[in-house]
C-alpha positions as a Markdown table, in Angstrom:
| # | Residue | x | y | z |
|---|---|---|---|---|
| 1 | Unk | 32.6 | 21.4 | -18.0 |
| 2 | Unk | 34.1 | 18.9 | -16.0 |
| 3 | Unk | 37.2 | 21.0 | -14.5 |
| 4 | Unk | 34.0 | 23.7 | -13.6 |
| 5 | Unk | 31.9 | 20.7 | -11.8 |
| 6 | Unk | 35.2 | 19.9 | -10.1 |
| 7 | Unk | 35.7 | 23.3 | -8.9 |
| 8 | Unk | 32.4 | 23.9 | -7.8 |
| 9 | Unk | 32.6 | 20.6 | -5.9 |
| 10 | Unk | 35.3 | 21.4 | -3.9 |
| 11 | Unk | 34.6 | 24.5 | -3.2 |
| 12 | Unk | 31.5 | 23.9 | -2.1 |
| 13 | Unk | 32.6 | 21.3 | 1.0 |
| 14 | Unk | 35.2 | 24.1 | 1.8 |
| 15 | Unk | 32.0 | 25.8 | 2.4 |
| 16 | Unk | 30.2 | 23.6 | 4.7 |
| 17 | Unk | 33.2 | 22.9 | 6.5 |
| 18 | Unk | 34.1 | 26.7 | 7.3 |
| 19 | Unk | 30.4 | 27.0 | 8.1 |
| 20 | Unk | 31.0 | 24.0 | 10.9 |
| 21 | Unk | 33.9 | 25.3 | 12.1 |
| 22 | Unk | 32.5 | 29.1 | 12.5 |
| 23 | Unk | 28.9 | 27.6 | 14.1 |
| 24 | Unk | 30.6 | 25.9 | 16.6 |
| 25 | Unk | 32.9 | 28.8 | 17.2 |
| 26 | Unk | 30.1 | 30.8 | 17.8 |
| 27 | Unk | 28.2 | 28.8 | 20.1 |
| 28 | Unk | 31.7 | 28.4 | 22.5 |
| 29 | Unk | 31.3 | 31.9 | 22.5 |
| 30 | Unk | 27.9 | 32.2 | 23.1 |
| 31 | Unk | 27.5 | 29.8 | 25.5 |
| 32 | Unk | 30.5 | 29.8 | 28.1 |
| 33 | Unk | 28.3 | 28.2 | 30.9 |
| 34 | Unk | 25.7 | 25.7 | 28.8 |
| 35 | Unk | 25.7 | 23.1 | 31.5 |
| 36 | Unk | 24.1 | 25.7 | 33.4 |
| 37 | Unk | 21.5 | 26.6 | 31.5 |
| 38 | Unk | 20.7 | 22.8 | 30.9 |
| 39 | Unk | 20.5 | 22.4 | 34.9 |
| 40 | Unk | 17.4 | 23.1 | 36.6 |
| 41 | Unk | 16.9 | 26.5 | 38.1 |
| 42 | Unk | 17.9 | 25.6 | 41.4 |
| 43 | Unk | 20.5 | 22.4 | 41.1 |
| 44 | Unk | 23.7 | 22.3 | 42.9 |
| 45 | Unk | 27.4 | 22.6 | 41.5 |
| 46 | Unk | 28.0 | 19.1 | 41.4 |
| 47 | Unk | 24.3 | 18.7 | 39.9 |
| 48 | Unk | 26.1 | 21.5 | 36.8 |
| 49 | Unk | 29.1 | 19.3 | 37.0 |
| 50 | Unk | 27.5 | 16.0 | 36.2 |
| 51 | Unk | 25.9 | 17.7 | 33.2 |
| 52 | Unk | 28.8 | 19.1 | 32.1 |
| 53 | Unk | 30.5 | 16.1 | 32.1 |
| 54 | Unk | 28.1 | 13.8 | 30.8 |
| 55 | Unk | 27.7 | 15.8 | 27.9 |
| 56 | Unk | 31.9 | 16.4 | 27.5 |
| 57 | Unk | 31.5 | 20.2 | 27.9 |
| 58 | Unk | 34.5 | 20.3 | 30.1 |
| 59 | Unk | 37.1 | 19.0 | 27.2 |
| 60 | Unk | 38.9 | 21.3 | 25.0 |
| 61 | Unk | 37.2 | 22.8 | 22.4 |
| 62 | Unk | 39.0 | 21.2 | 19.8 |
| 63 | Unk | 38.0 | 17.6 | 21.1 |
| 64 | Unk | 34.6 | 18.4 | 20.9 |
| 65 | Unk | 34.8 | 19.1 | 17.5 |
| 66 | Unk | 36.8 | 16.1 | 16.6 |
| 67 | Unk | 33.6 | 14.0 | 18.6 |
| 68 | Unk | 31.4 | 15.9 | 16.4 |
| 69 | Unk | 32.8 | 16.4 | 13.1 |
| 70 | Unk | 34.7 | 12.7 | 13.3 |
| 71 | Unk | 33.6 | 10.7 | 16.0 |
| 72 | Unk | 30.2 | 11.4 | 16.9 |
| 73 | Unk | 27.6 | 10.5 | 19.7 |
| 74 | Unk | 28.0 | 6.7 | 20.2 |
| 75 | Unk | 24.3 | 5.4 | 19.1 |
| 76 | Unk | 24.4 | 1.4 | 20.2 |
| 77 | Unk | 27.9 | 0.8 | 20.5 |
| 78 | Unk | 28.8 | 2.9 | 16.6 |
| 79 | Unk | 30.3 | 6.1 | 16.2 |
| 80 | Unk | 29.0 | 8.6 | 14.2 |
| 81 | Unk | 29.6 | 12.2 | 13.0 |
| 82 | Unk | 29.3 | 14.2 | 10.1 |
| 83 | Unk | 32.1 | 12.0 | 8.2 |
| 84 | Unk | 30.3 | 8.9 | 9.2 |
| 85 | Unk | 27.2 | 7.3 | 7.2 |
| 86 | Unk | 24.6 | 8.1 | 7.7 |
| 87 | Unk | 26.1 | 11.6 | 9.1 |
| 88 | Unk | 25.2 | 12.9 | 12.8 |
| 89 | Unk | 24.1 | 16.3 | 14.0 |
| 90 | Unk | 24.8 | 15.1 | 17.0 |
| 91 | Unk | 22.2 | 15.1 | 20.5 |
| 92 | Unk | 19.8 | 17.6 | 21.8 |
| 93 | Unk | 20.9 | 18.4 | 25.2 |
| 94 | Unk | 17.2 | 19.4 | 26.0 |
| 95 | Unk | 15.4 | 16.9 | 24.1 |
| 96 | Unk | 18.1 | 13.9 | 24.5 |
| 97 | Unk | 17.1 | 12.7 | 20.5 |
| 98 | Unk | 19.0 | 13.4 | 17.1 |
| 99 | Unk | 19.3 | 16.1 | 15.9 |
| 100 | Unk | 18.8 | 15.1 | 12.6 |
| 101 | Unk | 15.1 | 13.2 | 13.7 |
| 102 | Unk | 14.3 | 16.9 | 15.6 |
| 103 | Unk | 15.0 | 18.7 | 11.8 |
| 104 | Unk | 13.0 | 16.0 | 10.0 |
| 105 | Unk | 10.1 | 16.7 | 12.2 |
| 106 | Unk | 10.2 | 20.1 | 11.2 |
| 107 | Unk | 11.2 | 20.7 | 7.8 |
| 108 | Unk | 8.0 | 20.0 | 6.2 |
| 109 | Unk | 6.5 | 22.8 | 7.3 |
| 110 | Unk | 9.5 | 24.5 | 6.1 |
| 111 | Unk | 9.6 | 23.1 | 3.1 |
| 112 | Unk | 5.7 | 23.5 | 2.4 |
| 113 | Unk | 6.5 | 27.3 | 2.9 |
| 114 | Unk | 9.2 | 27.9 | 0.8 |
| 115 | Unk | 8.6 | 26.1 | -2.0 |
| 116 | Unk | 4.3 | 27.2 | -2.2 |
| 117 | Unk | 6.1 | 31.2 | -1.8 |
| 118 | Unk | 9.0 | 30.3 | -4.2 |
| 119 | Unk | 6.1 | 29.0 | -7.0 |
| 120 | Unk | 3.9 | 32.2 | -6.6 |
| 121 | Unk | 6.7 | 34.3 | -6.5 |
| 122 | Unk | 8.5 | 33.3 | -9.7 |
| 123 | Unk | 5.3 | 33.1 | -11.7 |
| 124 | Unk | 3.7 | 36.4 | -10.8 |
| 125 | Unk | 7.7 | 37.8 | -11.0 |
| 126 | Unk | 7.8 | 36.8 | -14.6 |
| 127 | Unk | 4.6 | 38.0 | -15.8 |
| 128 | Unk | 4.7 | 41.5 | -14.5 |
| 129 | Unk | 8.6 | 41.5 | -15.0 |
| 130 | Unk | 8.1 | 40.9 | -18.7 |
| 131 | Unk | 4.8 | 42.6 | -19.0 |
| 132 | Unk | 7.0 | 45.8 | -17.8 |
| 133 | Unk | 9.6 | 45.2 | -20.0 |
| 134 | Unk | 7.3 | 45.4 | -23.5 |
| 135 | Unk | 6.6 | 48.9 | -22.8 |
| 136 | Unk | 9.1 | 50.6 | -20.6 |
| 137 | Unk | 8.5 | 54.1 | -18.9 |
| 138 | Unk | 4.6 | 53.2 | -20.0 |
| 139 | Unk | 1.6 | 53.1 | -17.2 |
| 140 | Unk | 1.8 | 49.8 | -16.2 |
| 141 | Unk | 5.8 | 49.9 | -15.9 |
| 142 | Unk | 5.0 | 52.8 | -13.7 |
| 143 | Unk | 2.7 | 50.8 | -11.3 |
| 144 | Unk | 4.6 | 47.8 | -10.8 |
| 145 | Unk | 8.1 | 49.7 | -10.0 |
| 146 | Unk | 6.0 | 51.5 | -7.5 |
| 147 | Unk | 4.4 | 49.0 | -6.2 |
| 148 | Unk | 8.2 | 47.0 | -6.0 |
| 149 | Unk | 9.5 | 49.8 | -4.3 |
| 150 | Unk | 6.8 | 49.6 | -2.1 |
| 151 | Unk | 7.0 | 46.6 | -1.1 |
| 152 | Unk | 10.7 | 46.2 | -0.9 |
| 153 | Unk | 10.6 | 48.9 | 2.0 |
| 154 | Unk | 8.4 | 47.4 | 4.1 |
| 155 | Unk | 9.3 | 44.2 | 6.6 |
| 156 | Unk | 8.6 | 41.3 | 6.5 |
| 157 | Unk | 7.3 | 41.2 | 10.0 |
| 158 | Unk | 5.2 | 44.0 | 9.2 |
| 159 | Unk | 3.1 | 42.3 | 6.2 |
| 160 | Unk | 2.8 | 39.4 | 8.4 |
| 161 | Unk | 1.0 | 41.3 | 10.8 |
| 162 | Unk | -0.7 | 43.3 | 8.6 |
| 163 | Unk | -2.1 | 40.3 | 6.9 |
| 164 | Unk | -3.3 | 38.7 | 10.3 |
| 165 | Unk | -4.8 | 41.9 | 11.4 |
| 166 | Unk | -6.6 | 42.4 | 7.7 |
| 167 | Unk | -6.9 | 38.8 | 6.3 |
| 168 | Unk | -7.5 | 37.5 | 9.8 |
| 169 | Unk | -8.8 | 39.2 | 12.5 |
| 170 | Unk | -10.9 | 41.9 | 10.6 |
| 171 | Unk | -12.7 | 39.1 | 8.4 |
| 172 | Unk | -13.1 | 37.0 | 11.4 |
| 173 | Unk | -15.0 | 40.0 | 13.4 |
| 174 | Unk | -17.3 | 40.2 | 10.0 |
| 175 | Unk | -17.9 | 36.8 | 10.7 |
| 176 | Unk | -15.3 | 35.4 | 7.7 |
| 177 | Unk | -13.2 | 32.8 | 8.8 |
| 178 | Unk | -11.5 | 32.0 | 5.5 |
| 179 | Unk | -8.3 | 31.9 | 6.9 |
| 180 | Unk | -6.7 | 30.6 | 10.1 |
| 181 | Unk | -4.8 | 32.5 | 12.6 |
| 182 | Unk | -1.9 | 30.0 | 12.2 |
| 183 | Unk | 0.0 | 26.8 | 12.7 |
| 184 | Unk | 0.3 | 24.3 | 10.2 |
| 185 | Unk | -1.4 | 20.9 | 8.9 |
| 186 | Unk | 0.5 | 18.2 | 7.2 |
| 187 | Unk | -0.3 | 17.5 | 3.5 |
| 188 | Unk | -0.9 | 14.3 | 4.1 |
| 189 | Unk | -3.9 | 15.0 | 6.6 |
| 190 | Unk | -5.7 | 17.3 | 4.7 |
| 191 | Unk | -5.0 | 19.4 | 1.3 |
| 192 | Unk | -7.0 | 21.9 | 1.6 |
| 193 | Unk | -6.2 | 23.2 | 5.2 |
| 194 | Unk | -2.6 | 22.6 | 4.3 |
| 195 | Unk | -3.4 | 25.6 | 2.0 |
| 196 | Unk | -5.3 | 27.4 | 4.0 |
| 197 | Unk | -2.9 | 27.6 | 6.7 |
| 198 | Unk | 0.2 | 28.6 | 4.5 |
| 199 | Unk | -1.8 | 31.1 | 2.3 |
| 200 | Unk | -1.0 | 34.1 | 4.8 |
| 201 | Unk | 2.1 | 33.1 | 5.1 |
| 202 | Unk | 2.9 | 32.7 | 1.6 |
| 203 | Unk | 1.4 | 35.6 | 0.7 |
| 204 | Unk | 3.8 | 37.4 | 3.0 |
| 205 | Unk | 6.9 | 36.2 | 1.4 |
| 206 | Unk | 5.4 | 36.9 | -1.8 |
| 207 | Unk | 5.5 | 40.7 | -0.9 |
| 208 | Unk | 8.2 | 40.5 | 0.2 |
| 209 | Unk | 10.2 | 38.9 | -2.5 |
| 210 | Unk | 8.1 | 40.1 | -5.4 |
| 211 | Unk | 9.5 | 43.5 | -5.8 |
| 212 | Unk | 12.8 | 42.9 | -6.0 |
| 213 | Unk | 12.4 | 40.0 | -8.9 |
| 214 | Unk | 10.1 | 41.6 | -11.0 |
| 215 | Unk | 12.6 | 43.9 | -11.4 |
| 216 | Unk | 15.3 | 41.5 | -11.9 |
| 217 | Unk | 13.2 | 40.1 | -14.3 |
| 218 | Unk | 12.4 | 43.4 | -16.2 |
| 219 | Unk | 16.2 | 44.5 | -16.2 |
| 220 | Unk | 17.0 | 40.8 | -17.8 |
| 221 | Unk | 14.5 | 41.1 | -20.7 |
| 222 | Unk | 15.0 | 44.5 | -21.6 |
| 223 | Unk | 19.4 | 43.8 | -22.0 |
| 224 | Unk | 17.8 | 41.3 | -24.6 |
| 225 | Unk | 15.8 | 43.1 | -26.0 |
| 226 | Unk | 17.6 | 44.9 | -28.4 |
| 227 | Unk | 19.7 | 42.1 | -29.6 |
| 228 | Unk | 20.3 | 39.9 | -33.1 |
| 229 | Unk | 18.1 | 37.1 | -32.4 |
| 230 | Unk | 15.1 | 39.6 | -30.7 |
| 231 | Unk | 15.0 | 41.5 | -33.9 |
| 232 | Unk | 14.9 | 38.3 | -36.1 |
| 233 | Unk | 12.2 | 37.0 | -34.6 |
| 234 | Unk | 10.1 | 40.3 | -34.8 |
| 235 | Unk | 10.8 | 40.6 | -38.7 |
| 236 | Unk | 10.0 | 36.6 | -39.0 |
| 237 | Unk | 6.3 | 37.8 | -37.0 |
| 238 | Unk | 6.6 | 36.1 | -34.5 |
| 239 | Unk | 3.7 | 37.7 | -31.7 |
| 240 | Unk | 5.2 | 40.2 | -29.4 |
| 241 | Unk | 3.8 | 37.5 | -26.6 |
| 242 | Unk | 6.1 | 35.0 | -28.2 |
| 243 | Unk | 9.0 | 37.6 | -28.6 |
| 244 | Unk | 9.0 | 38.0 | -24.8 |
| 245 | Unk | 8.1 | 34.9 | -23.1 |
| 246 | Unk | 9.8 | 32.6 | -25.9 |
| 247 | Unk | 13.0 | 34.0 | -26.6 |
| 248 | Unk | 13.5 | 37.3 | -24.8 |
| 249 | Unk | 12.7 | 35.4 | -21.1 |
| 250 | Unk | 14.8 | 32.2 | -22.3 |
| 251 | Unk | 17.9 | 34.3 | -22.7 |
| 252 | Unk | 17.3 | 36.4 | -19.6 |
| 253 | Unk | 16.6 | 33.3 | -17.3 |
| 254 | Unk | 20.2 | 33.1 | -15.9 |
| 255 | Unk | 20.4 | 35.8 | -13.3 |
| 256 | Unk | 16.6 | 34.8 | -12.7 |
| 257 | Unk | 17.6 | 31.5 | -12.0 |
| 258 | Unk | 20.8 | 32.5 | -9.6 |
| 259 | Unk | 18.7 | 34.7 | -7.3 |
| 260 | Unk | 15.7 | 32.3 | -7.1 |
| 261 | Unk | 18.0 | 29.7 | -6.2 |
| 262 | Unk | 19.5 | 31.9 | -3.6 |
| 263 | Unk | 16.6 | 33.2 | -1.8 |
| 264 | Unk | 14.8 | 29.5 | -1.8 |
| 265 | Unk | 18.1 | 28.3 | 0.0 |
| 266 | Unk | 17.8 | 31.0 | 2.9 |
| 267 | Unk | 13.7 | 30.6 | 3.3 |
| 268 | Unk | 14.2 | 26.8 | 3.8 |
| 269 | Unk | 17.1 | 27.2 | 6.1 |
| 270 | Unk | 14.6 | 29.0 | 8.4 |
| 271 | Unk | 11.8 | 31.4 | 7.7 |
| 272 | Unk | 12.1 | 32.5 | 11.7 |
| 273 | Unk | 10.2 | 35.1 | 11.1 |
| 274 | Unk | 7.4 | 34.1 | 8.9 |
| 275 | Unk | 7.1 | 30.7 | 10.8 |
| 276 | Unk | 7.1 | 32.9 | 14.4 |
| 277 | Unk | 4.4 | 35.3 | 13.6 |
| 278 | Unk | 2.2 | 32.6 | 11.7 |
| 279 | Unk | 3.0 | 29.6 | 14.7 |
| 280 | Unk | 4.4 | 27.4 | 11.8 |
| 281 | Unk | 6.5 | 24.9 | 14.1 |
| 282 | Unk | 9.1 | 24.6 | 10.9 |
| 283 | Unk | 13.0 | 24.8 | 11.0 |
| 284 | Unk | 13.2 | 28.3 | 12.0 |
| 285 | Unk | 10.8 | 28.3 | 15.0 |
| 286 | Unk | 13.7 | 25.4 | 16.5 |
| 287 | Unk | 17.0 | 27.1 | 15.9 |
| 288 | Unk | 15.3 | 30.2 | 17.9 |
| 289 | Unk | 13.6 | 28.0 | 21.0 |
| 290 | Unk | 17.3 | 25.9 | 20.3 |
| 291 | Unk | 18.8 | 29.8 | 20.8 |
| 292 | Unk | 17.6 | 30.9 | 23.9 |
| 293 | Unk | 18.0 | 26.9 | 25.4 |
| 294 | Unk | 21.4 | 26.8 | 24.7 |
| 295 | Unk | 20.7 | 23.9 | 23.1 |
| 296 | Unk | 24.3 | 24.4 | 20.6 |
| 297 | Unk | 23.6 | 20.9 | 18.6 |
| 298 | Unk | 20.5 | 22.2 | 17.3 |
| 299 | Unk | 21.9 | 25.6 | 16.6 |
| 300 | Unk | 24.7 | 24.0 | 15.1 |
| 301 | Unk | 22.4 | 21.3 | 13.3 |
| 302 | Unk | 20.1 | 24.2 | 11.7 |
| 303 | Unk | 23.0 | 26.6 | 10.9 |
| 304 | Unk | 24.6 | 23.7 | 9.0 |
| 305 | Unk | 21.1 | 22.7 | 7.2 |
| 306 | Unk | 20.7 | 26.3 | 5.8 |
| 307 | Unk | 24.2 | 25.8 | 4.5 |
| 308 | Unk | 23.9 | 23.1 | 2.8 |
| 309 | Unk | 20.9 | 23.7 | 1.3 |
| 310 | Unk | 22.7 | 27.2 | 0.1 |
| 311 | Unk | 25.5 | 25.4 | -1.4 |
| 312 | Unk | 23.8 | 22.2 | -3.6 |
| 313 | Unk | 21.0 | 25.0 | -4.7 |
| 314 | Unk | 23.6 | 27.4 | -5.7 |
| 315 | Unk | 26.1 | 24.6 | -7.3 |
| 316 | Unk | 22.6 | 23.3 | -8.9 |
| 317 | Unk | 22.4 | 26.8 | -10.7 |
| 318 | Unk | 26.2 | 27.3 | -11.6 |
| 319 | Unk | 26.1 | 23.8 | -13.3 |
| 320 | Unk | 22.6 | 24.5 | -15.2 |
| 321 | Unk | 24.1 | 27.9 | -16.6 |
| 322 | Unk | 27.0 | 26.9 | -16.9 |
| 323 | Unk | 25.4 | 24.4 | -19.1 |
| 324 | Unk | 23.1 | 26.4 | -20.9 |
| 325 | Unk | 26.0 | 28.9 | -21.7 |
| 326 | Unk | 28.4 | 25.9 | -23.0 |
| 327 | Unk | 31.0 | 26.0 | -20.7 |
């Protein structure tokens, strides 16, 4: 157990750091002019100039990254950086603040999304999943695979806007105003329109995820079955209810677990599309306005959120089945 934590350890800052060093690859490429883009519309070269050099976009790449990975933006005579403590995302050119304060600002909205979606999903996942699985081939194993194909064909940005045009604009014309149009209220404001601005969006990851799980979770139960300990407990009388949920889920719950963990990590790293249709002002709504600013810290900064938060939520998992398998 502990060579596999060890392992797992390393290879997950190997990770990040590849992640750092192909981010800011990227945005070199991406952005061979950024000063410009910073100036305004009209400014002089030696307005473009004094950007670039007040933000050291005329060193070599390979100093920038040692000021960013290493060093750091100077905050009150300190250096910091991502090896520092606390780490550094750096600056926002555009906004001249952390990044890091820019990310915090935003992520609960983020996190409010993917963690209401991840709840719904897994629970209604597992009960037609294993519902499925007690009767293949039967009626309701029909209905739910073609309802999972269904929805596994159709985008994401699709339901969204289906679900504003249905949920949304049709009810409000009837004169139903159950549920907003967007944007998002904090939690701490008010509970109940913190749910009723995320139930839309919710709902479209839901569909979106749902298909694909509950047949995850189907294809798990049924390779268990059939085995020793399933067939025990059925001649011991235990309920079919308790066959399934008790034992035959328990068994199944590792690949369940890995592909939760999986698609919780890439919702939280930045639901653009979700937050864009429903105005959600979350973390994926500021790596796009980032995008098309050439603001590259904040690219940089997001890219490197999702990848953490892929890394520690996938090493979570390896450790917990590796734990639950004894190894």
């Amino acid at each position: 157990m502990t060579r596999t934590l060890l392992w797992r350890s390393g290879r997950m800052v190997l990770t990040v750091f590849a992640v750092v060093l192909v981010t800011f690859g990227l945005t070199k490429v991406a952005y061979q002019n950024p000063a410009r883009m910073l100036a305004p519309e009209n400014a002089s070269q030696q307005t473009v100039d004094a950007i670039a050099n007040s933000l050291r976009l005329n060193d070599p790449w390979f100093v920038q990254l040692w000021h960013y990975v290493v060093r750091g933006p100077e905050i009150k005579g300190t250096p910091t950086g991502l090896l520092n403590w606390p780490p550094s995302l750096g600056y926002s050119y555009r906004e001249q603040r952390p990044v890091t304060d820019l990310i915090l600002e935003k992520i609960p909205a983020t996190l409010s999304l993917a963690v209401g979606a991840l709840v719904f999903w897994i629970a209604l996942s597992i009960l037609l999943g294993v519902y499925a699985a007690r009767k293949p081939g039967g009626v309701f194993d029909a209905v739910t695979s073609a309802v999972s194909y269904v929805a596994l064909s159709i985008p994401t940005f699709v339901t969204g806007v289906i679900l504003l045009f249905v949920l949304y604009y049709q009810l409000s014309l009837a004169g139903l105003k159950w549920f907003p149009s967007g944007g998002y209220v904090a939690l701490t404001a008010s509970p109940t329109e913190w749910a009723r601005h995320l139930v839309l969006p919710w709902l479209t990851l839901v569909l979106a995820q749902l298909g694909l799980f509950q047949r995850v979770v189907r294809a798990s139960v049924l390779e268990v079955a059939n085995k020793d300990f399933i067939r025990t407990a059925r001649a011991k009388g235990v309920a079919p209810h308790g066959v399934y949920f008790n034992h035959a889920l328990s068994a199944a719950l590792n690949p369940i677990l890995t592909l939760g963990a999986i698609e919780f990590a890439s919702i939280l790293g930045g639901a653009i599309i979700t937050e864009q249709i429903f105005g959600l002002d979350g973390v994926g709504r500021l790596a796009v306005s980032a995008a098309n600013n050439g603001d590259a810290p904040v690219v940089i900064g997001c890219t490197l959120l999702g990848a953490v938060i892929f890394v520690v939520s996938t090493f979570v998992i390896d450790v917990i089945t590796a734990a639950r398998s004894g190894k």
